[in-house]
XYZ file of C-alpha atoms in Angstrom:
748
model
C 48.014 -57.748 -28.024
C 46.510 -54.335 -28.628
C 42.932 -54.000 -29.874
C 44.098 -51.705 -32.649
C 46.087 -54.573 -34.174
C 43.032 -56.874 -34.048
C 41.032 -54.304 -35.957
C 43.737 -53.981 -38.579
C 43.784 -57.766 -39.151
C 40.008 -57.995 -39.571
C 38.954 -59.270 -43.019
C 35.955 -57.216 -44.093
C 35.153 -59.359 -47.116
C 34.611 -62.419 -44.998
C 32.565 -60.487 -42.464
C 30.220 -59.097 -45.133
C 29.625 -62.304 -47.050
C 26.486 -63.062 -45.062
C 24.876 -59.743 -46.022
C 24.059 -58.946 -49.638
C 22.615 -55.498 -48.930
C 19.047 -56.060 -50.187
C 15.555 -57.360 -49.306
C 15.291 -59.983 -52.060
C 15.895 -62.811 -49.640
C 12.848 -61.913 -47.627
C 10.620 -61.747 -50.710
C 11.821 -65.120 -51.979
C 11.168 -66.680 -48.582
C 7.631 -65.339 -48.638
C 6.997 -66.728 -52.143
C 8.207 -70.198 -51.148
C 5.410 -70.602 -48.518
C 3.192 -73.523 -49.619
C -0.053 -74.934 -48.179
C -0.010 -78.322 -46.547
C -2.404 -81.122 -47.492
C -4.565 -80.382 -44.451
C -4.785 -76.689 -45.430
C -5.793 -77.580 -48.971
C -8.492 -79.973 -47.748
C -9.817 -77.298 -45.346
C -9.798 -74.718 -48.154
C -11.871 -77.009 -50.436
C -14.456 -77.610 -47.727
C -14.794 -73.882 -46.920
C -15.051 -73.002 -50.628
C -17.923 -75.422 -51.044
C -19.664 -73.973 -48.008
C -19.333 -70.409 -49.322
C -20.568 -71.430 -52.768
C -23.610 -73.071 -51.159
C -24.333 -69.938 -49.074
C -24.122 -67.642 -52.110
C -26.557 -69.724 -54.143
C -27.413 -69.203 -57.790
C -27.712 -65.394 -57.461
C -23.965 -64.816 -57.743
C -22.709 -66.917 -60.653
C -20.078 -64.309 -61.461
C -18.066 -65.067 -58.289
C -15.072 -67.220 -59.211
C -13.453 -69.929 -57.111
C -10.180 -68.003 -57.027
C -11.953 -64.996 -55.490
C -13.594 -67.187 -52.847
C -10.261 -68.780 -51.914
C -8.562 -65.364 -51.652
C -11.343 -64.129 -49.404
C -11.124 -67.192 -47.179
C -7.352 -66.816 -46.927
C -7.760 -63.146 -45.966
C -10.451 -63.860 -43.326
C -8.609 -66.911 -41.970
C -11.231 -69.377 -43.239
C -14.147 -67.439 -41.706
C -17.034 -68.398 -44.019
C -19.532 -65.861 -42.604
C -17.303 -62.852 -43.198
C -16.353 -64.169 -46.627
C -20.005 -64.564 -47.704
C -20.903 -61.131 -46.364
C -18.027 -59.454 -48.200
C -18.743 -61.201 -51.507
C -22.418 -60.330 -51.398
C -21.629 -56.729 -50.640
C -19.116 -56.539 -53.463
C -21.327 -58.132 -56.127
C -24.666 -56.709 -54.958
C -26.634 -54.693 -57.577
C -27.224 -51.006 -56.644
C -30.840 -50.091 -55.870
C -32.401 -47.348 -58.045
C -33.608 -44.135 -56.407
C -37.368 -43.792 -56.461
C -38.810 -40.542 -57.815
C -40.530 -38.419 -55.133
C -44.224 -37.892 -55.859
C -46.729 -35.503 -54.368
C -50.065 -36.359 -52.797
C -51.806 -36.095 -56.204
C -49.353 -38.278 -58.025
C -47.427 -35.438 -59.616
C -43.635 -35.503 -59.397
C -42.313 -32.879 -56.920
C -39.853 -30.161 -57.777
C -36.197 -31.143 -57.430
C -34.879 -27.678 -58.038
C -35.845 -24.296 -56.604
C -37.791 -21.934 -58.788
C -35.764 -18.709 -59.170
C -35.158 -18.969 -62.919
C -33.886 -22.584 -62.878
C -35.759 -25.301 -64.649
C -36.944 -28.613 -63.200
C -35.519 -31.833 -64.464
C -38.359 -34.189 -65.465
C -37.092 -37.795 -65.662
C -39.999 -40.166 -66.468
C -39.538 -43.789 -65.532
C -38.722 -46.104 -68.383
C -40.837 -49.020 -69.396
C -38.020 -51.427 -68.459
C -36.695 -52.478 -65.050
C -35.573 -49.489 -62.860
C -32.924 -51.649 -61.174
C -30.631 -51.416 -64.189
C -30.466 -47.568 -64.039
C -32.059 -47.090 -67.419
C -33.208 -43.494 -67.642
C -34.430 -41.452 -70.562
C -32.985 -38.113 -71.574
C -33.779 -35.271 -69.178
C -36.057 -32.419 -70.319
C -35.781 -28.970 -68.661
C -39.009 -26.983 -68.126
C -39.769 -23.725 -66.276
C -41.312 -23.485 -62.817
C -44.345 -21.591 -64.119
C -45.228 -24.334 -66.620
C -44.643 -26.993 -63.957
C -47.199 -25.399 -61.580
C -49.620 -24.380 -64.374
C -52.215 -27.018 -63.427
C -52.019 -26.371 -59.675
C -55.644 -25.771 -58.481
C -54.835 -23.240 -55.718
C -53.311 -20.857 -58.219
C -56.636 -20.430 -60.025
C -58.424 -18.286 -57.413
C -61.066 -15.878 -58.694
C -60.434 -12.173 -58.127
C -63.516 -11.664 -55.994
C -62.113 -14.122 -53.485
C -58.648 -12.572 -53.284
C -57.876 -10.312 -50.279
C -56.076 -6.922 -50.311
C -53.118 -6.201 -47.977
C -52.708 -2.635 -46.693
C -49.568 -1.226 -45.103
C -50.169 -0.084 -41.494
C -48.557 3.314 -40.676
C -45.618 3.116 -38.224
C -46.728 5.944 -35.905
C -48.925 6.275 -32.878
C -52.626 6.591 -33.396
C -54.379 9.849 -32.848
C -55.775 10.511 -29.448
C -52.647 9.412 -27.506
C -50.040 11.567 -25.788
C -52.521 14.207 -24.704
C -54.952 13.987 -27.652
C -58.671 13.582 -27.219
C -59.963 10.005 -27.424
C -63.638 11.045 -27.532
C -63.548 13.366 -30.480
C -66.845 13.767 -32.246
C -65.161 13.832 -35.619
C -64.207 10.675 -37.431
C -60.520 11.619 -37.377
C -58.309 11.515 -34.270
C -56.912 14.737 -32.920
C -53.123 15.296 -33.131
C -51.613 16.337 -29.770
C -49.160 19.192 -29.354
C -46.328 16.811 -28.438
C -46.958 14.797 -31.622
C -46.973 17.902 -33.756
C -43.804 19.222 -32.032
C -41.998 15.904 -32.505
C -43.030 15.747 -36.167
C -41.868 19.308 -36.758
C -38.445 18.605 -35.153
C -38.099 15.389 -37.140
C -38.870 17.139 -40.390
C -36.376 19.908 -39.619
C -33.632 17.414 -38.782
C -34.292 15.415 -41.924
C -34.305 18.504 -44.090
C -31.052 19.742 -42.561
C -29.508 16.303 -42.968
C -30.536 16.106 -46.598
C -29.238 19.636 -47.219
C -25.878 18.747 -45.660
C -25.706 15.591 -47.737
C -26.492 17.570 -50.834
C -23.835 20.173 -50.042
C -21.205 17.487 -49.430
C -22.160 15.765 -52.626
C -21.981 19.040 -54.512
C -18.494 19.713 -53.166
C -17.313 16.286 -54.302
C -18.996 16.060 -57.696
C -18.294 19.652 -58.936
C -20.320 21.278 -61.804
C -19.949 18.331 -64.218
C -22.461 16.328 -62.112
C -25.287 18.900 -62.055
C -27.736 16.439 -63.537
C -27.028 13.847 -60.853
C -27.348 16.543 -58.165
C -30.760 17.569 -59.379
C -31.851 13.943 -59.414
C -30.740 13.456 -55.781
C -32.626 16.583 -54.723
C -35.793 15.385 -56.412
C -35.506 11.976 -54.765
C -34.999 13.535 -51.319
C -37.980 15.859 -51.818
C -40.217 12.968 -52.900
C -39.093 10.867 -49.965
C -39.746 13.724 -47.565
C -43.197 14.327 -49.004
C -44.138 10.643 -48.807
C -42.966 10.411 -45.183
C -44.901 13.541 -44.252
C -48.065 12.230 -45.876
C -47.783 8.830 -44.153
C -47.262 10.477 -40.762
C -50.134 12.898 -41.212
C -52.527 10.010 -41.948
C -54.469 9.197 -38.744
C -56.870 6.286 -38.217
C -60.393 6.868 -37.021
C -61.274 6.478 -33.375
C -65.011 6.025 -33.930
C -64.941 2.732 -35.810
C -63.352 0.709 -38.621
C -62.514 2.500 -41.823
C -64.568 1.723 -44.912
C -62.807 0.156 -47.823
C -64.070 2.829 -50.133
C -63.017 5.717 -47.984
C -60.224 7.944 -49.159
C -56.710 7.321 -47.789
C -55.394 10.830 -48.411
C -53.818 12.445 -45.307
C -55.295 15.511 -43.724
C -53.030 18.429 -42.854
C -52.588 19.613 -39.298
C -54.845 22.443 -38.328
C -53.295 25.891 -38.191
C -54.598 26.437 -34.661
C -52.820 23.315 -33.429
C -49.505 24.511 -34.832
C -49.923 27.910 -33.258
C -50.541 26.275 -29.895
C -46.937 25.028 -29.939
C -45.790 28.504 -29.013
C -47.672 28.340 -25.718
C -46.022 26.758 -22.626
C -46.712 23.084 -22.171
C -48.297 21.687 -18.978
C -44.882 20.442 -17.856
C -43.432 23.945 -18.176
C -46.295 25.343 -16.116
C -45.726 22.777 -13.329
C -41.952 23.401 -13.315
C -42.433 27.158 -13.066
C -44.892 26.737 -10.192
C -42.518 24.450 -8.266
C -39.636 26.866 -8.769
C -41.678 29.779 -7.464
C -42.570 27.852 -4.278
C -38.970 26.708 -3.651
C -39.603 23.053 -4.510
C -37.123 21.099 -6.611
C -37.955 20.938 -10.266
C -39.247 17.709 -11.745
C -36.481 15.437 -13.043
C -36.317 15.565 -16.788
C -37.972 18.944 -17.123
C -36.062 21.549 -19.048
C -35.273 24.479 -16.753
C -34.465 27.875 -18.198
C -30.748 28.113 -18.860
C -30.358 31.865 -19.314
C -30.232 32.744 -15.563
C -27.750 29.931 -14.933
C -25.486 31.065 -17.743
C -25.590 34.641 -16.503
C -24.757 33.463 -12.974
C -21.797 31.434 -14.185
C -20.476 34.362 -16.178
C -20.815 36.576 -13.123
C -18.550 34.320 -11.033
C -15.144 35.931 -10.616
C -12.383 33.329 -10.197
C -9.303 34.832 -8.607
C -6.226 33.332 -10.303
C -3.972 34.363 -7.426
C -2.966 31.679 -4.867
C -4.377 31.870 -1.334
C -2.519 34.233 0.972
C 0.416 32.646 2.753
C 1.128 32.850 6.447
C 3.019 35.922 7.448
C 6.696 35.134 7.885
C 7.946 35.449 11.436
C 11.326 36.821 12.526
C 12.310 33.811 14.615
C 15.470 35.364 16.064
C 13.517 38.392 17.262
C 10.853 36.169 18.817
C 13.517 34.214 20.706
C 14.966 37.420 22.137
C 11.537 38.651 23.226
C 10.375 35.486 24.921
C 11.989 33.945 27.998
C 12.436 30.295 27.206
C 13.757 27.606 29.515
C 17.184 26.393 28.333
C 17.096 23.034 26.576
C 19.841 20.592 25.710
C 20.331 17.174 24.176
C 22.916 14.826 25.632
C 24.048 11.392 24.504
C 24.689 8.645 27.048
C 27.602 6.290 26.333
C 29.506 3.696 28.318
C 28.390 0.764 30.493
C 25.517 0.394 33.020
C 23.928 3.582 31.703
C 20.375 2.255 31.253
C 19.927 1.432 34.950
C 21.358 4.796 35.997
C 19.049 6.900 33.830
C 16.093 4.626 34.511
C 16.558 5.621 38.158
C 16.851 9.279 37.112
C 13.524 9.187 35.273
C 11.864 7.342 38.165
C 13.021 9.875 40.766
C 11.874 12.764 38.536
C 8.386 11.178 38.274
C 8.717 10.842 34.521
C 8.078 7.115 34.905
C 5.484 5.880 37.399
C 6.320 3.410 40.158
C 3.735 0.913 38.961
C 5.451 0.844 35.573
C 8.735 -0.077 37.275
C 6.918 -2.750 39.310
C 5.512 -4.179 36.101
C 8.971 -4.252 34.505
C 10.400 -5.880 37.639
C 7.821 -8.710 37.518
C 8.501 -9.303 33.840
C 12.271 -9.260 34.420
C 11.992 -11.777 37.261
C 10.227 -14.211 34.926
C 13.250 -14.281 32.616
C 15.779 -14.248 35.479
C 16.849 -10.580 35.110
C 15.350 -8.846 38.131
C 18.052 -6.150 38.177
C 17.100 -5.075 34.619
C 13.786 -3.451 35.621
C 15.185 0.101 35.555
C 17.122 -0.568 32.357
C 13.900 -1.546 30.560
C 12.726 2.053 30.853
C 15.114 2.907 28.002
C 15.208 -0.502 26.283
C 11.710 -0.752 24.825
C 11.977 -3.462 22.175
C 11.685 -7.174 22.962
C 14.983 -7.967 21.253
C 16.884 -5.392 23.316
C 15.393 -6.743 26.542
C 16.124 -10.373 25.665
C 19.734 -9.679 24.620
C 20.390 -7.150 27.352
C 21.947 -4.574 25.000
C 20.855 -1.344 23.321
C 20.540 -1.637 19.549
C 19.082 1.695 18.424
C 18.991 5.273 19.690
C 16.254 5.680 22.339
C 14.882 9.153 23.109
C 13.410 10.323 26.427
C 12.621 13.801 27.656
C 12.488 15.293 31.141
C 12.444 18.747 32.715
C 13.792 20.335 35.858
C 13.187 23.738 37.361
C 16.096 25.240 35.462
C 16.186 23.409 32.071
C 14.693 20.741 29.844
C 16.713 17.809 28.539
C 16.463 15.113 25.885
C 18.258 11.836 26.578
C 19.802 10.074 23.567
C 20.575 6.520 24.664
C 23.173 5.406 22.099
C 24.037 1.711 21.644
C 27.438 0.591 22.883
C 27.885 -2.759 21.160
C 30.439 -2.738 18.351
C 27.883 -4.105 15.895
C 25.755 -0.966 16.301
C 28.425 1.736 16.234
C 26.776 3.459 13.196
C 23.649 3.980 15.318
C 25.831 5.339 18.100
C 27.354 7.843 15.664
C 23.866 8.902 14.561
C 22.881 9.548 18.186
C 26.083 11.413 19.050
C 25.614 13.751 16.083
C 22.414 15.121 17.694
C 23.935 15.812 21.142
C 25.065 19.077 22.692
C 27.184 17.301 25.294
C 27.885 13.731 26.390
C 27.562 11.688 29.563
C 30.164 8.919 29.880
C 29.106 6.233 32.374
C 31.953 4.133 33.822
C 31.519 0.935 35.802
C 33.443 1.513 39.030
C 33.192 -2.106 40.193
C 36.488 -4.010 40.507
C 38.176 -4.884 37.168
C 35.237 -3.508 35.121
C 36.727 -0.056 34.634
C 40.102 -1.358 33.418
C 38.562 -3.608 30.768
C 36.219 -0.879 29.548
C 38.878 1.766 29.231
C 40.858 -0.428 26.885
C 37.934 -1.240 24.602
C 34.394 0.046 24.347
C 34.681 3.116 26.602
C 37.767 4.371 24.785
C 36.181 4.062 21.333
C 32.990 5.795 22.460
C 34.869 8.774 23.854
C 36.877 9.158 20.641
C 33.741 9.012 18.487
C 31.930 11.595 20.586
C 34.817 14.034 20.365
C 35.155 13.405 16.635
C 31.492 14.374 16.155
C 32.166 17.810 17.663
C 31.001 17.293 21.262
C 33.113 19.555 23.480
C 31.681 18.991 26.960
C 31.498 15.635 28.734
C 30.250 14.500 32.147
C 31.933 11.379 33.542
C 29.757 9.382 35.949
C 31.386 6.722 38.113
C 28.481 4.328 38.634
C 28.179 1.410 41.097
C 30.211 3.168 43.797
C 28.180 1.248 46.387
C 29.896 -1.972 45.233
C 33.295 -0.463 46.117
C 32.105 0.803 49.530
C 32.260 4.410 48.314
C 36.048 4.314 48.428
C 37.596 7.672 47.609
C 40.779 5.989 46.373
C 38.811 4.095 43.711
C 37.110 7.279 42.554
C 40.377 9.213 42.405
C 42.004 6.398 40.405
C 39.201 6.424 37.847
C 39.265 10.217 37.667
C 42.991 10.372 37.042
C 43.098 7.790 34.256
C 39.994 9.046 32.459
C 41.138 12.673 32.656
C 44.424 11.845 30.968
C 42.677 9.875 28.255
C 40.011 12.526 27.545
C 42.584 15.283 27.417
C 44.555 13.291 24.884
C 41.370 12.783 22.844
C 40.864 16.561 22.594
C 38.608 17.530 25.497
C 39.608 20.528 27.567
C 40.045 20.056 31.294
C 37.452 22.675 32.252
C 34.842 20.933 30.059
C 35.149 17.637 31.967
C 33.112 16.910 35.128
C 33.176 13.847 37.431
C 30.286 12.607 39.575
C 30.237 9.456 41.776
C 26.828 7.800 42.199
C 24.880 4.549 42.467
C 22.160 4.039 39.912
C 20.563 1.003 41.557
C 20.009 2.722 44.921
C 19.658 6.272 43.567
C 22.400 7.743 45.743
C 23.764 11.040 44.440
C 21.534 10.935 41.319
C 18.728 13.288 42.358
C 19.285 13.346 46.099
C 22.560 13.345 47.964
C 23.674 10.083 49.479
C 23.140 9.503 53.181
C 25.848 6.851 53.372
C 28.527 7.894 55.832
C 31.157 6.272 53.650
C 30.550 8.946 50.982
C 31.082 11.901 53.282
C 34.294 12.755 51.452
C 32.325 13.941 48.364
C 30.762 17.361 48.636
C 30.266 18.140 44.942
C 27.032 18.444 42.965
C 24.693 15.594 42.210
C 24.144 14.228 38.727
C 21.074 16.329 38.008
C 22.830 19.479 39.219
C 25.798 18.735 36.972
C 23.482 18.339 33.993
C 21.837 21.686 34.695
C 25.245 23.360 34.798
C 26.153 21.899 31.383
C 24.575 24.653 29.324
C 24.654 24.050 25.568
C 26.898 25.992 23.275
C 25.629 28.843 21.113
C 23.602 27.750 18.086
C 23.959 29.038 14.543
C 20.589 30.777 14.092
C 21.577 33.204 11.330
C 22.878 30.544 8.948
C 20.774 28.749 6.302
C 18.447 26.017 7.495
C 19.970 22.512 7.587
C 18.377 19.343 8.947
C 19.513 15.744 8.401
C 16.583 13.322 8.168
C 16.741 10.679 10.889
C 13.403 8.937 10.314
C 10.603 8.909 7.738
C 7.082 7.884 8.761
C 3.376 8.621 8.424
C 2.484 11.144 11.101
C -1.331 11.081 10.947
C -4.242 11.083 8.532
C -3.888 14.814 7.958
C -0.096 14.471 7.665
C 0.613 11.631 5.230
C 4.390 12.196 5.232
C 6.527 13.206 8.214
C 10.255 13.324 8.911
C 12.174 13.770 12.149
C 15.689 14.859 13.014
C 17.811 17.510 14.649
C 18.058 20.983 13.178
C 21.776 21.553 12.748
C 21.650 25.189 11.669
C 19.194 28.001 10.985
C 15.489 28.238 11.664
C 12.336 26.888 10.043
C 8.664 27.869 10.202
C 5.297 26.865 8.790
C 4.526 27.157 5.047
C 8.214 27.417 4.241
C 9.455 25.834 1.017
C 12.333 23.393 1.409
C 14.236 21.088 -0.917
C 15.487 17.576 -0.167
C 19.003 16.801 -1.338
C 20.412 14.949 -3.174
C 17.070 14.175 -4.913
C 16.351 17.883 -5.485
C 12.592 17.498 -4.869
C 10.788 20.470 -3.356
C 8.322 20.281 -0.446
C 6.283 22.555 1.815
C 6.242 22.415 5.609
C 2.634 22.140 6.810
C 3.295 21.266 10.438
C 6.015 21.392 13.106
C 6.104 19.382 16.323
C 8.601 19.826 19.163
C 8.405 17.207 21.916
C 5.060 16.080 20.446
C 3.638 19.598 20.780
C 2.663 21.720 17.742
C 4.754 24.801 17.090
C 4.935 27.603 14.538
C 8.719 27.598 14.244
C 11.835 25.743 15.375
C 15.491 26.655 15.777
C 18.868 24.965 15.583
C 19.611 22.388 18.263
C 16.012 21.148 18.580
C 14.875 17.643 17.654
C 11.681 18.214 15.675
C 9.133 16.468 13.506
C 8.249 18.150 10.216
C 5.062 17.329 8.289
C 5.666 17.730 4.553
C 3.427 18.090 1.514
C 3.947 18.275 -2.254
C 6.552 15.487 -2.174
C 6.494 11.708 -2.435
C 8.194 9.406 0.046
C 10.198 7.717 -2.718
C 12.267 10.908 -3.056
C 13.349 10.810 0.593
C 15.686 8.520 2.530
C 17.428 8.567 5.896
C 20.517 10.748 5.684
C 19.096 13.280 3.210
C 19.321 16.955 4.130
C 16.434 19.434 4.122
C 17.452 22.974 3.259
C 15.860 26.173 1.861
C 14.958 26.113 -1.796
C 16.828 29.394 -2.367
C 20.008 28.220 -0.606
C 20.363 24.434 -1.000
C 23.271 22.402 0.266
C 25.819 21.271 -2.298
C 25.814 17.682 -3.558
C 29.380 16.401 -3.821
C 31.196 13.371 -5.163
C 34.577 13.986 -3.566
C 36.186 15.850 -0.678
C 39.432 16.628 1.125
C 39.511 15.751 4.837
C 41.891 16.738 7.618
C 41.719 13.606 9.753
C 43.051 12.195 12.988
C 44.086 8.624 12.226
C 43.154 5.808 14.644
C 44.411 2.907 12.530
C 46.794 2.414 9.599
C 45.580 4.255 6.506
C 46.373 3.673 2.860
C 44.385 3.965 -0.390
C 41.472 1.678 0.459
C 37.676 1.472 0.680
C 36.051 3.356 3.574
C 32.556 4.269 4.787
C 31.865 7.951 5.456
C 29.545 8.643 8.415
C 27.963 12.002 9.141
C 25.160 11.578 11.657
C 22.465 9.524 9.893
C 24.287 9.907 6.573
C 26.186 6.826 5.457
C 28.036 6.974 2.130
C 30.433 4.424 0.647
C 33.675 5.611 -0.924
C 37.423 5.086 -1.076
C 40.597 6.971 -0.239
C 41.961 8.079 -3.587
C 45.088 9.946 -2.401
C 47.164 10.532 0.742
C 48.038 14.202 0.335
C 50.459 14.520 3.258
C 51.213 14.330 6.977
C 50.486 17.401 9.146
C 52.008 18.757 12.322
C 49.527 18.560 15.227
C 50.470 21.938 16.653
C 50.931 24.154 13.607
C 49.097 22.191 10.916
C 52.035 22.490 8.496
C 52.782 19.695 6.052
C 55.670 17.549 7.238
C 55.612 14.892 4.525
C 53.962 14.836 1.117
C 52.271 11.833 -0.465
C 53.076 9.169 2.122
C 52.405 5.564 1.176
C 50.912 4.710 4.570
C 49.794 6.698 7.632
C 50.366 5.357 11.129
C 47.854 5.583 14.002
C 47.938 8.794 16.042
C 48.985 10.929 13.067
C 47.157 13.869 11.540
C 46.937 13.729 7.746
C 45.188 15.311 4.817
C 43.480 12.770 2.529
C 41.238 12.832 -0.536
C 38.110 10.696 -0.663
C 35.890 9.884 -3.655
C 32.291 8.812 -3.001
C 30.567 6.037 -4.896
C 27.270 7.980 -4.824
C 26.761 11.757 -4.526
C 26.067 12.939 -0.973
C 24.989 16.276 0.582
C 28.001 17.602 2.500
C 29.556 21.003 2.939
C 32.637 22.282 4.800
C 33.409 22.532 7.660
C 31.476 19.407 8.646
C 32.854 16.557 10.774
C 32.936 13.022 9.349
C 34.037 9.617 10.640
C 35.753 7.019 8.472
C 35.182 3.318 9.177
C 36.458 0.209 7.452
C 35.652 -3.456 8.152
C 33.681 -2.578 11.286
C 36.456 -0.465 12.826
C 36.827 3.294 13.150
C 39.999 4.190 11.281
C 39.891 8.025 11.239
C 37.829 11.113 12.012
C 38.186 14.647 10.810
C 36.853 17.846 9.276
C 35.932 18.394 5.623
C 38.149 21.178 4.262
C 37.020 21.298 0.639
C 34.602 19.442 -1.601
C 34.380 18.444 -5.246
C 30.914 19.134 -6.733
C 29.120 16.350 -8.512
C 29.417 17.819 -12.018
C 33.154 18.485 -11.670
C 34.170 14.869 -11.026
C 36.050 13.446 -13.996
C 34.926 10.164 -15.432
């Protein structure tokens, strides 16, 4: 049966019969409590005991009251007796306070209030029987006090002591023959200044009062003036009164003040002793006494005579950098990026043979590498400086090293090759004039590299605008210096690089062994390599002269690092100058923040310089700007010709992976900006550049297309700059910016 049916059949009347809804039952049960015979007998015994303890002094206590008290205290006779006595005790009367002579003392203070005189009654004071109170004055109450009736000849006179220093102090004479003390010049000068200040203060008060009260209060004004004059006269008279230094003053002597002598007042015009001492010290070249008032007129005249030139300090004369370059004979310099596999060991050997790195440093690295089981990594640790790079055996950030030969100076940019650090590799490749591609010639290593890491690196380098590349076939000693292996590598790599956009005449091949140093600096002495008669690696690098730099264009430099250079240079930035020239004291602006700065120092290869040109990796020391306005990827440019900040652009790109409207990351050297492809404008012909298809839905790999990109945040870019597009850790396209959309023109 369901519970709902049981509830429906429940009879509420029967269930509520036992409850009447009130508290009467509890009250009736309490009233029906009766004492047993034993309780009654115990109550009678305790009542008799309490009555006996109370005695005859409390006849008014009833038996009912005693029984109620015993019931309340649970038959405790002691507490019952104590409570009854306290309840029926008679209050004790307050005794009147009397003085030592039997007179009642005052109960109220004198100040116009009377004193209540309550004489004791003839009856018992315990019954609070008092007579009517009579109010009398304090004078009549103390009329018969004996100490108030003192004869006049015994009363003393109180004189007010003047509140000023006695005569004879502060330079006055203490042995004056006269009965009056002599007033010093400082006292008279202080009194004169005090009187003048008081008079001026009273005059100002009077003027303010007159302005407020107007003519209808002339009578009150005259009264205030009279009061101020009287007050001033009384103060002057009290100050002029001087006590005698010879002995106590007679009671009958006159108390009238004596005026200051005219000669003493005239002496105020003379120089004081302090002025004389200060003048003497000044004449002898000694410092004046602290606190002494020196004459201010010469100082004021000297200050007025100072001529402050409002013009700024003269700036450094601007140098014609292009003309200076043509006059001076400078050794050619170039920056090259190293990509591929086994490159760290190869260039570690190069730096060791050129004496850039000492032999003891290599020995130290070799001992440390043997401890971790990587003895062959000693030369690689020349470029891998961090502990994490050495422990993992990979390059994670761009390492920079510099060396010189007789013909040129070079800067090595060791770019990371791992796919997780491709953005750092792009940043390094953007600073290079040419590239060195290192290929592992050992069996099966070349084939695997060409399909993966080596291929991607070559495409990225070409996409960043590098036109010349040197291919180094490393580890030829492991193949026995076989010419067939070298020719095979040369043929496959040449086809691939030509397809990627490199010209055949800009590609060089060099076989070598980085571990043994054969054909790196010196030619190999191995008879198995007699078939190669070409240049060594260092000779090939010297022949790879950099391309012409844009010196006559506006200054552009992408910030690669921000740091504190030294104490005198609190803010420094480093990077490669992409275009133009820069010199000391030149004003630049950082975009996109728009904050201006001044160049206070230039360093090239850790050496100070007055100017720098495009293609050089420099360190600039800035002033008049805070570090919060700078970040890696910002561009420094002249304040009169800043780079444009954009929010959108049109790119002509070579596609490496399928493209469609999607989110991409735009890379330009150290610049990294997030955005998305907003429109696929059309497909282009590789030869002519003409549009073959408009608004495709998807673009296949290997195609050339024109696309529109919108940036999430404004970035400093200008055409024709090369950018790389990456998505989900893969390089999807690379191209040239054809046009840009300024920040203010982007529609919301």
